[in-house]
Tab-separated table of C-alpha atoms and ligand atoms in Angstrom:
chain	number	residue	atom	x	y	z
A	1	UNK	CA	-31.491	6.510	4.577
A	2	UNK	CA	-32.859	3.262	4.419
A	3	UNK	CA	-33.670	1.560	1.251
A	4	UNK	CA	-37.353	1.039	1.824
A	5	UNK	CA	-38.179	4.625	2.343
A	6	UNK	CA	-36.860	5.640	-1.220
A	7	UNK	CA	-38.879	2.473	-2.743
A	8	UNK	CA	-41.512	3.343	-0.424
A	9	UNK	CA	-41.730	7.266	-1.881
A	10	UNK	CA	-41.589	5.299	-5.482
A	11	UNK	CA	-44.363	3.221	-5.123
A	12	UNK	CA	-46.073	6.396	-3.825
A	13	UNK	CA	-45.666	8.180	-7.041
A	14	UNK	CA	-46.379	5.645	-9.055
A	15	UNK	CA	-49.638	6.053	-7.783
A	16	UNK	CA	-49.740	9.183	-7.634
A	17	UNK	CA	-48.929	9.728	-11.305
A	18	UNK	CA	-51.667	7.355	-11.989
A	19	UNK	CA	-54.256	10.060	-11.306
A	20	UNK	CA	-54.673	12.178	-14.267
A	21	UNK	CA	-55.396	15.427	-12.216
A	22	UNK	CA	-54.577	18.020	-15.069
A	23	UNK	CA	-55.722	21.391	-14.098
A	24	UNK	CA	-59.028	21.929	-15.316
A	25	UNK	CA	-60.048	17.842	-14.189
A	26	UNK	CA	-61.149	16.679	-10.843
A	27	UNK	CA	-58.309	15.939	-8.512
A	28	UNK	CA	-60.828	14.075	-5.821
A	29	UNK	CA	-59.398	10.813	-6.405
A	30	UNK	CA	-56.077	11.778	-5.808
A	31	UNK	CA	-57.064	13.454	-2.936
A	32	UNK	CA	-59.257	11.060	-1.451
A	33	UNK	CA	-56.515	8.754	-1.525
A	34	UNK	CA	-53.887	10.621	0.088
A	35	UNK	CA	-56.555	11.763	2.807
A	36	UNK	CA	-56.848	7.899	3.777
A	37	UNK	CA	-53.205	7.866	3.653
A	38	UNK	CA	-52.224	10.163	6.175
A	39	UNK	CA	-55.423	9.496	8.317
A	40	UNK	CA	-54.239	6.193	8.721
A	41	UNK	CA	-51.440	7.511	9.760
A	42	UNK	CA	-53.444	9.071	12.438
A	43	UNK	CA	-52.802	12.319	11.413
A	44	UNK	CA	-55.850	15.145	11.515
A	45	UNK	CA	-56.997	15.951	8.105
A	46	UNK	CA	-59.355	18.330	6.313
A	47	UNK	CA	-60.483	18.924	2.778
A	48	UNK	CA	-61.663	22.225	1.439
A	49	UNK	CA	-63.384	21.987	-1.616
A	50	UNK	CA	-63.660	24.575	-4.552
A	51	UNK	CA	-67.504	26.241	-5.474
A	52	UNK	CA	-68.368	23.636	-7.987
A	53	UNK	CA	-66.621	21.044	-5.791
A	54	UNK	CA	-64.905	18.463	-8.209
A	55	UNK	CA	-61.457	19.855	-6.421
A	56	UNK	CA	-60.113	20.124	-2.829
A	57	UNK	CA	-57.207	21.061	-1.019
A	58	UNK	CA	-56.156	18.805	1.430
A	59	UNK	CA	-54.657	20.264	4.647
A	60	UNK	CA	-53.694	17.321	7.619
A	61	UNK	CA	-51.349	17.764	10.941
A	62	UNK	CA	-49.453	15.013	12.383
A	63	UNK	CA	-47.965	15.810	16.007
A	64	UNK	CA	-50.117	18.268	18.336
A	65	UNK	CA	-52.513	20.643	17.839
A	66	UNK	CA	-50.477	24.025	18.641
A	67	UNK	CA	-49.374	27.013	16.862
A	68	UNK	CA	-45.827	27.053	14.974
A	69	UNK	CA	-44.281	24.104	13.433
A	70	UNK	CA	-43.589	23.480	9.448
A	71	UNK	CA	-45.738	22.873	6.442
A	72	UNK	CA	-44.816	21.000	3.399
A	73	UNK	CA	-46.814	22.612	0.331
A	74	UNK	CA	-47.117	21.354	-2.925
A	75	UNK	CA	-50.011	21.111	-5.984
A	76	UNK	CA	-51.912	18.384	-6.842
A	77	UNK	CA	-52.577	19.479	-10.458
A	78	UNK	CA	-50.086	19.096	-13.319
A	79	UNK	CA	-50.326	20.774	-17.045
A	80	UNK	CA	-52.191	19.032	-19.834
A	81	UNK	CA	-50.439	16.743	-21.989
A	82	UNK	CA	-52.107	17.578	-25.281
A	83	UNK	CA	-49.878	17.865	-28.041
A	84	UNK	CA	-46.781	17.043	-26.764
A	85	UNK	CA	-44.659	14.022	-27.851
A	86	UNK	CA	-44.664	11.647	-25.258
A	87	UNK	CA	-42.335	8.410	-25.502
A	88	UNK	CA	-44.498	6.581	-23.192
A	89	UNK	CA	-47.411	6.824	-21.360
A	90	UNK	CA	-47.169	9.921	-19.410
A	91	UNK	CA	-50.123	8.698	-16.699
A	92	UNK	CA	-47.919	5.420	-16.086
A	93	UNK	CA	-44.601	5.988	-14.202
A	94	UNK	CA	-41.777	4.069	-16.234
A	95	UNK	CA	-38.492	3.327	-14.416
A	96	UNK	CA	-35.770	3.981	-16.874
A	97	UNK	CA	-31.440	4.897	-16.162
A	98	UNK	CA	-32.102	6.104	-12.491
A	99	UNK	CA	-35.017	8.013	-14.122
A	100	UNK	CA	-38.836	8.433	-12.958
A	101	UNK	CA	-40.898	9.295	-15.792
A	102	UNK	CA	-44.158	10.778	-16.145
A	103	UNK	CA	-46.394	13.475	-16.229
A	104	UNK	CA	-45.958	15.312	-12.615
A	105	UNK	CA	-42.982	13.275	-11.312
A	106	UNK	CA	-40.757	16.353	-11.131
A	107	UNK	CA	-43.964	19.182	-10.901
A	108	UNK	CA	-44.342	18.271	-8.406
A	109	UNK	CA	-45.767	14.928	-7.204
A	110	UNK	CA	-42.151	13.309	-6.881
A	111	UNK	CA	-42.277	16.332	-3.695
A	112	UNK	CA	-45.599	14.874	-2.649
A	113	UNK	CA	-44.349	11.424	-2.493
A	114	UNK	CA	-41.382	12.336	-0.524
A	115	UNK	CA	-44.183	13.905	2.153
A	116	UNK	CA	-46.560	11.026	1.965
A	117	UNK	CA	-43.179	8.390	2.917
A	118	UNK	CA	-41.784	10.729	5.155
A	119	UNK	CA	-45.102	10.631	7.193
A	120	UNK	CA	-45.265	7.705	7.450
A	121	UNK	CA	-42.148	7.733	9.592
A	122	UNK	CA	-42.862	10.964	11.247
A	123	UNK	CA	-46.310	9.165	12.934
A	124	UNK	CA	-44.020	6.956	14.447
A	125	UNK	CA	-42.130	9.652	16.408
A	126	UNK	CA	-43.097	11.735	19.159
A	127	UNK	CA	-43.542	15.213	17.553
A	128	UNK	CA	-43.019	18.051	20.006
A	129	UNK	CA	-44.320	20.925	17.516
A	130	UNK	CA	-46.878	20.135	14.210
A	131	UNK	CA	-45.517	18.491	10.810
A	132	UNK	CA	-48.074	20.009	8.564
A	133	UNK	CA	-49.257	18.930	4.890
A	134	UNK	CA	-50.753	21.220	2.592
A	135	UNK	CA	-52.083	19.693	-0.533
A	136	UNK	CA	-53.435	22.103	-3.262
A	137	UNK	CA	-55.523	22.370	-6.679
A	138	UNK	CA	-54.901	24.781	-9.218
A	139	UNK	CA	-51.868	26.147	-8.953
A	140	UNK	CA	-50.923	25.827	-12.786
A	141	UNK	CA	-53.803	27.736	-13.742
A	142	UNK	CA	-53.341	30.945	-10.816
A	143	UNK	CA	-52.593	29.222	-7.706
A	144	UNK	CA	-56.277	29.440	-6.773
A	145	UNK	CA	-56.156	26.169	-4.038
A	146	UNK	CA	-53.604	28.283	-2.298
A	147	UNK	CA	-55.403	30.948	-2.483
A	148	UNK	CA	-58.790	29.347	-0.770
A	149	UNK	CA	-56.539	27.432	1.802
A	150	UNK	CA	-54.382	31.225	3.006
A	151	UNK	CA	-58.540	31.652	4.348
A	152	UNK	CA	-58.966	28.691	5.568
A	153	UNK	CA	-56.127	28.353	7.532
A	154	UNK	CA	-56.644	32.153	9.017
A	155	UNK	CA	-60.552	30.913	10.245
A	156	UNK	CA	-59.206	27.865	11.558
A	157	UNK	CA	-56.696	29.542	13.653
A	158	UNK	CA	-53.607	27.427	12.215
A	159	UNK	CA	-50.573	29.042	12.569
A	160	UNK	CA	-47.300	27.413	11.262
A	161	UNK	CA	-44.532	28.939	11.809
A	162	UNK	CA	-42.714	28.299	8.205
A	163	UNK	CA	-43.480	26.493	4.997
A	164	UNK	CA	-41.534	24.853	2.719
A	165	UNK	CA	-42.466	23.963	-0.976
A	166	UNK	CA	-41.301	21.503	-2.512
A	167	UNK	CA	-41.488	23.024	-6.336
A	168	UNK	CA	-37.913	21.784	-8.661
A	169	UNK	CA	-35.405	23.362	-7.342
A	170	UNK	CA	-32.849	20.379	-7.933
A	171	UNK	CA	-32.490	21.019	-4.215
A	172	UNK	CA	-31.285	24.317	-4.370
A	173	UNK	CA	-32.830	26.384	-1.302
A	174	UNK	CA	-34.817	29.362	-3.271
A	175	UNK	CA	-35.898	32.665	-1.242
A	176	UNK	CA	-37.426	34.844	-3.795
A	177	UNK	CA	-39.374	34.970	-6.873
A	178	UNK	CA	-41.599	37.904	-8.800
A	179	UNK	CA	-45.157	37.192	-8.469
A	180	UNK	CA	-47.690	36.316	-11.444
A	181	UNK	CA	-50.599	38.611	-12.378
A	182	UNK	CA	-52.901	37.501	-14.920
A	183	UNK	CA	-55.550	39.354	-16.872
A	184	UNK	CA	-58.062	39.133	-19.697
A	185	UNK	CA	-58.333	42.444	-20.980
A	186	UNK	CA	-62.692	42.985	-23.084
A	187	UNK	CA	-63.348	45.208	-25.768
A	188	UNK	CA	-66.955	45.733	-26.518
A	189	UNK	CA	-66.951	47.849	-29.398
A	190	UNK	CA	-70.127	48.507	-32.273
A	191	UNK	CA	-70.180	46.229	-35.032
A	192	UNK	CA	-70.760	47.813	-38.445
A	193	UNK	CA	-70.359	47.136	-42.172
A	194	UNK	CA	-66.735	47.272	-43.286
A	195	UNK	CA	-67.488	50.068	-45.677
A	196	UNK	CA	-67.837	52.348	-43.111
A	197	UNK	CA	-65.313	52.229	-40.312
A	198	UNK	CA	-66.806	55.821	-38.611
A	199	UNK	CA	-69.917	54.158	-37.745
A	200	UNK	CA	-69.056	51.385	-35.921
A	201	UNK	CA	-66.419	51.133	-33.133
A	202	UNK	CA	-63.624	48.748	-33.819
A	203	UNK	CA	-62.793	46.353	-30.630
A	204	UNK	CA	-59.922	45.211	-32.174
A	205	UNK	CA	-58.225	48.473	-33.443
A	206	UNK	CA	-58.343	49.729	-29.537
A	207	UNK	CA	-57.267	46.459	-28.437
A	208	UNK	CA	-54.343	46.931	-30.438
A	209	UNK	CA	-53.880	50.397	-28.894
A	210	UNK	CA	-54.119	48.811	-25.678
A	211	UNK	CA	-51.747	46.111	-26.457
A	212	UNK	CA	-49.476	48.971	-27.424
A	213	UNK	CA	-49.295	50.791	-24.698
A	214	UNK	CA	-48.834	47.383	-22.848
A	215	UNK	CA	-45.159	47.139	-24.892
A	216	UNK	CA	-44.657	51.146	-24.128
A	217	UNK	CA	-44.951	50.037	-20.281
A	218	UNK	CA	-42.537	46.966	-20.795
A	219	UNK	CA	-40.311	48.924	-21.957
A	220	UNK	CA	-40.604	51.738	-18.898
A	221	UNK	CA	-40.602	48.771	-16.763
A	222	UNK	CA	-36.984	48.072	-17.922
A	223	UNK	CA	-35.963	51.379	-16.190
A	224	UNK	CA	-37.780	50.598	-12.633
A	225	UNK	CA	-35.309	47.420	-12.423
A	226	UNK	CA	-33.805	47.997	-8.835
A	227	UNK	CA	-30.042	48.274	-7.863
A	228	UNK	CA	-28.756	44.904	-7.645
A	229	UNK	CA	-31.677	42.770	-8.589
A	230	UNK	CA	-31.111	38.953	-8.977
A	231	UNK	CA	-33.465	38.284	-11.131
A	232	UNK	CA	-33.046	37.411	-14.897
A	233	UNK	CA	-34.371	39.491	-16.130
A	234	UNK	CA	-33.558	42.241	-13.272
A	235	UNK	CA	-37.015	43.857	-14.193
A	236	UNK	CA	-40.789	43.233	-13.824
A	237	UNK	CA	-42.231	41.963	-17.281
A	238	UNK	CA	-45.157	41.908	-19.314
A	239	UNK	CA	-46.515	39.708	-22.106
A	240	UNK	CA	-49.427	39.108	-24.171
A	241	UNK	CA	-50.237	35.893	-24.728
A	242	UNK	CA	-53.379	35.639	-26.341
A	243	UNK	CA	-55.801	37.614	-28.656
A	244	UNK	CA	-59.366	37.121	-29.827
A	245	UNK	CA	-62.008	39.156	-31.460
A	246	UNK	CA	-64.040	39.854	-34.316
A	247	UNK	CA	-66.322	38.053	-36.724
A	248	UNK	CA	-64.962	38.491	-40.789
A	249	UNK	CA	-62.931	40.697	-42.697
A	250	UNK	CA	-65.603	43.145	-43.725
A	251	UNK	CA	-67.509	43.218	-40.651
A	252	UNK	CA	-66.101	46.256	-37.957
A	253	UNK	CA	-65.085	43.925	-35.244
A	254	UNK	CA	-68.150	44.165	-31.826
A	255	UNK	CA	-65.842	42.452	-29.695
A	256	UNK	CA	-62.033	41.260	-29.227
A	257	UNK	CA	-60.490	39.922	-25.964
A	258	UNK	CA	-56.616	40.110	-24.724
A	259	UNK	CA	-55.082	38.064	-22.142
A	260	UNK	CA	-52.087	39.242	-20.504
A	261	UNK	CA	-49.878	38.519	-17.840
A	262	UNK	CA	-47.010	40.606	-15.415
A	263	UNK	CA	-44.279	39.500	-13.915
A	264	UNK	CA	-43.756	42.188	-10.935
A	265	UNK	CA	-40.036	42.393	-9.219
A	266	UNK	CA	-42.484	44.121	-6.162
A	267	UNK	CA	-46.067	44.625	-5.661
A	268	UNK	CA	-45.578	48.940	-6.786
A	269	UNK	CA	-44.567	47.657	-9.897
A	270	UNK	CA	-48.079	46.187	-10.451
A	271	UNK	CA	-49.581	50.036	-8.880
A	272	UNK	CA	-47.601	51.603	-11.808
A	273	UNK	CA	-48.874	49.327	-14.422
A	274	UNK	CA	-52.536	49.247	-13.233
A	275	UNK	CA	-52.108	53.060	-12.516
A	276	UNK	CA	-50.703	53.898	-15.984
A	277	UNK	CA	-53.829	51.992	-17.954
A	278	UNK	CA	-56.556	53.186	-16.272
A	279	UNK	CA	-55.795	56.626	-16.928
A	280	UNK	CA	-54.655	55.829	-20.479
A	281	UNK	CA	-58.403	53.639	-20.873
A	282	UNK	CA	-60.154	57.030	-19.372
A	283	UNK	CA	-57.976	59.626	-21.224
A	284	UNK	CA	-57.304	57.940	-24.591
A	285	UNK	CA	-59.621	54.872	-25.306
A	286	UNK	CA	-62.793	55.877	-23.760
A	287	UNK	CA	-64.044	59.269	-24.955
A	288	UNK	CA	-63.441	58.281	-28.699
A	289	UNK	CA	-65.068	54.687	-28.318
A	290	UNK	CA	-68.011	56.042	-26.369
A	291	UNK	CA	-68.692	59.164	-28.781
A	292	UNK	CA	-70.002	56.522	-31.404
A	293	UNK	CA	-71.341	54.389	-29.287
A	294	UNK	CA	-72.010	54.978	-25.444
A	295	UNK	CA	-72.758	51.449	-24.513
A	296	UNK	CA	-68.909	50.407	-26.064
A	297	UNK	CA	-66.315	49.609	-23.161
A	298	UNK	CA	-63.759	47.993	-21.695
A	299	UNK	CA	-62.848	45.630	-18.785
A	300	UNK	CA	-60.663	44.008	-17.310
A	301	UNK	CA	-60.918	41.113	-15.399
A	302	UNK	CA	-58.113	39.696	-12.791
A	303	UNK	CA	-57.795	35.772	-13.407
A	304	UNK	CA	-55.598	36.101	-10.654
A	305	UNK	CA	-52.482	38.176	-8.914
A	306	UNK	CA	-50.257	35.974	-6.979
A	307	UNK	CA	-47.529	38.068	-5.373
A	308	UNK	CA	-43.937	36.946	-5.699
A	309	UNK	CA	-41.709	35.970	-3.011
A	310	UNK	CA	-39.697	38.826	-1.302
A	311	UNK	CA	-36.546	38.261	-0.365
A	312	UNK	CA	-36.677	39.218	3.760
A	313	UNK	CA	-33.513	39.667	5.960
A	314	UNK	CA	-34.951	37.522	8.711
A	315	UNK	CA	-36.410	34.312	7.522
A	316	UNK	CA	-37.642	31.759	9.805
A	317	UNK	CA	-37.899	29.226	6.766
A	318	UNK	CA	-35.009	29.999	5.187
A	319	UNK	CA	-32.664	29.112	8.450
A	320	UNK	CA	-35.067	25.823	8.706
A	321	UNK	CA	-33.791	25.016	5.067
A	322	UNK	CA	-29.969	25.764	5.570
A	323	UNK	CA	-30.092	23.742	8.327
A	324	UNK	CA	-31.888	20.473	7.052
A	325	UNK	CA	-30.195	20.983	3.805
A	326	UNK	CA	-26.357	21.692	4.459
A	327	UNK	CA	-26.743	24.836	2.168
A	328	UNK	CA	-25.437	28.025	3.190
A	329	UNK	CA	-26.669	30.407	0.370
A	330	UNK	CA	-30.043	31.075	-1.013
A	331	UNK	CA	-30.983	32.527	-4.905
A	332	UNK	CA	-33.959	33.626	-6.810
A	333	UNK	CA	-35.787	32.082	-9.824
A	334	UNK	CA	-37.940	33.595	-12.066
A	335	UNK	CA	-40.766	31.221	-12.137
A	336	UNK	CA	-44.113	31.815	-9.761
A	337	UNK	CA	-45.006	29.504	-6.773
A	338	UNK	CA	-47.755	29.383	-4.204
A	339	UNK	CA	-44.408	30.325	-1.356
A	340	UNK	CA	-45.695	34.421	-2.344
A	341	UNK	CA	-49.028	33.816	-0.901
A	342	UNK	CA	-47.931	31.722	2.632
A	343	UNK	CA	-45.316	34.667	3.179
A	344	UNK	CA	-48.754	37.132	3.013
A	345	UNK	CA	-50.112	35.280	4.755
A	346	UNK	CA	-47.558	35.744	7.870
A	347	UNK	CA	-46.047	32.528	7.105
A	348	UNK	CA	-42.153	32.469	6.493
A	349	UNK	CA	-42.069	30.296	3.221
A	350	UNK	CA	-38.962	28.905	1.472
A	351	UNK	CA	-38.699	27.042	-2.210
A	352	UNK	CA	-37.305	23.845	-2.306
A	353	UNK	CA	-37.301	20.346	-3.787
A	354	UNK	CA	-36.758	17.320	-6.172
A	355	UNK	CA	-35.850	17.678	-9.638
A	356	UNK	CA	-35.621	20.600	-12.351
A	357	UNK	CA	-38.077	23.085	-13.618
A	358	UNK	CA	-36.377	21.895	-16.853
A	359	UNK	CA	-37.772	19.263	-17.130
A	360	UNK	CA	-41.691	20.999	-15.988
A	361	UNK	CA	-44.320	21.147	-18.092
A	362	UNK	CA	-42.113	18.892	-20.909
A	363	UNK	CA	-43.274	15.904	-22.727
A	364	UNK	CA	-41.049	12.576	-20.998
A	365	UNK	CA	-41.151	14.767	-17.722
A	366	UNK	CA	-38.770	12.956	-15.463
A	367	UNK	CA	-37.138	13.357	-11.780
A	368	UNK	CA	-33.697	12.002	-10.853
A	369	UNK	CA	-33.853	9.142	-8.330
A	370	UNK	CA	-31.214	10.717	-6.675
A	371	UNK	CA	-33.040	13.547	-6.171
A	372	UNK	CA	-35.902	12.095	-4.518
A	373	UNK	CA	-33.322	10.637	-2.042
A	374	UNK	CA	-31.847	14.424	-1.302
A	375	UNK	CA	-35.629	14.937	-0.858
A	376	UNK	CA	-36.041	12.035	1.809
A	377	UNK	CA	-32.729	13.401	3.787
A	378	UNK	CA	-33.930	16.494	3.798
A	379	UNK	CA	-37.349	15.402	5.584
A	380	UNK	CA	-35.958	13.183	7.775
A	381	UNK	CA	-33.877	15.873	9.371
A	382	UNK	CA	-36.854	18.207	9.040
A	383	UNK	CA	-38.743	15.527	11.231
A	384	UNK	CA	-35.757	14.965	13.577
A	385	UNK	CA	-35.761	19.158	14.542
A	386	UNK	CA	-39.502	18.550	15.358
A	387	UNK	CA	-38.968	16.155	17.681
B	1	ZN	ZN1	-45.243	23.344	-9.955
């Protein structure tokens, strides 16, 4: 590999990290200016923006316009930076013992770089099937870019024929993961002087029932663990990770909210959980809450349900990534990706890129030089099968 491409992908990310595009900011300018990137490089490009519109994904094709051919996926946003104990400034890449640091280099712009330098090779070539970039927003807070683009790509008649994201792997080729459901959980209850707890209905005391029976399912959850399961831990998992509600110690609390999460090893663990609560809401919560007070309820809403990554015995993507990577074995992880919704979406998907998810979502985030190299090779014999 020559030594301008690697100082090439650098420069690239220095930029890139440059653009504070946390989650719930605008990520326009970053994609604005990787759109004139790669349409300089004479590649097609689109944007899709989200409702409000201070976000797009950014979807562009270099080669011709058929069906098949590879994508390489990866998120725009990164996690805030709030609070954490930063050596430097995480927004401005520092150079430091073979190190890149700075907020995103590892999750996962150091991945977009590699694209963005790698393109600029592959327009050079004479691509006999479609190098595709997929660009997203959101995937730190459900993966909702992702989401939007699966559409997209199904009314615009694009078909690759395998994806590849680039989330840390430390190059390790990944084929599976569980997927991520998210939930916020409303109690509306009847608020009431503390001196009489009959009168009113407490949000927070069901909540806590709820939240109960949420541990009682964890726990059942344990059992459902199939034969042989890779994953650590083997089973699907569930966690509550944040509770709110009520106004003062003597009032009976109107109101309390519970987010909550799952972690399903397959999509029938999520039918048992979902299955499970709604009959213990209707059976157990309900009829009590709504004999005091017939306007008191309970909702839940989905903030999103991504589905894992299944592990497949034929896997277009997967041979793709033994092949441009040398590896000859693939394992599981236990963190979420967008590689669950290209796989539903007919799309054979495969995890793999620079740098450790040890280092995600850490204050003095770094990637390895060396890995961004890896990276490179890998692309450039991506690009060469395309030919
Ligand atoms: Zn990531």
């Amino acid at each position: 590999m020559s030594a301008a491409l690697i100082e090439d992908a650098k420069h690239i990310l220095e930029k890139l990290v440059a653009f504070p595009t946390i989650s719930h900011e605008s990520n326009l300018a970053m994609v604005d200016y990787m759109a004139d990137f790669l349409r300089q490089l004479g590649a097609r490009v689109f944007l899709q923006h989200n409702e409000d519109g201070r976000k797009a994904n950014l979807f562009a094709t270099l080669g011709p316009q058929k069906d098949g051919g590879v994508v390489l996926s990866g998120h725009s946003d990164v996690v805030p930076v709030e609070g954490q104990d930063w050596s430097s400034d995480p927004f401005m890449m520092l150079e430091s013992n073979g190190r890149l640091y700075g907020r995103g280099t590892c999750d996962m712009k150091g991945f977009l770089a590699c694209c963005l330098a790698t393109a600029r090779e592959a327009a050079e070539l004479n691509l006999e099937r479609p190098l595709h970039f997929a660009f997203t927003y959101d995937e730190e807070v459900g993966c909702f870019g992702a989401q939007a683009l699966m559409r997209e790509l199904a009314r615009r008649n694009i078909k690759p024929a395998a994806a590849l994201i680039g989330e840390p792997t430390m190059m390790q080729v990944i084929e599976g993961h569980k997927g991520c459901y998210e939930y916020t959980t409303n109690f509306v209850g009847l608020e009431g002087h503390g001196s009489g707890p009959d009168l009113g209905v407490n949000a927070i005391q069901y909540a806590a029932r709820f939240i109960t029976h949420l541990m009682d399912l964890g726990e059942e959850l344990k059992d459902r663990a199939m034969a042989g399961s890779r994953f650590d831990p083997p089973w699907a998992t569930i966690q509550v990770g944040r509770i709110s509600g009520g106004a003062g110690r003597n009032i009976i609390a109107g109101h309390c909210s519970v987010e909550w999460e799952m972690r399903p090893v397959q999509p029938s663990d999520g039918a048992f959980v979902k299955e499970s609560l709604e009959t213990f809401i209707r059976q157990q919560l309900l009829p009590s809450m709504k004999a005091v007070s017939p306007a008191a309820g309970i909702e839940t809403i989905i903030v999103g349900e991504v589905e894992g990554l299944q592990v497949v015995a034929q896997s277009e993507a997967r041979d793709i990534a033994f092949e441009i990577t040398g590896a000859n074995g693939a394992d599981v992880v236990a963190f979420g990706t967008e590689a669950g919704l290209f796989q539903e979406a007919g799309i054979s998907a495969i995890i793999c890129g620079p740098g450790s998810i040890e280092q995600a979502h850490k204050p003095n985030e770094f990637v390895d030089i060396d890995q961004l190299r890896s990276c490179l090779k890998m692309l450039a014999r991506l690009q060469s099968k395309l030919i």
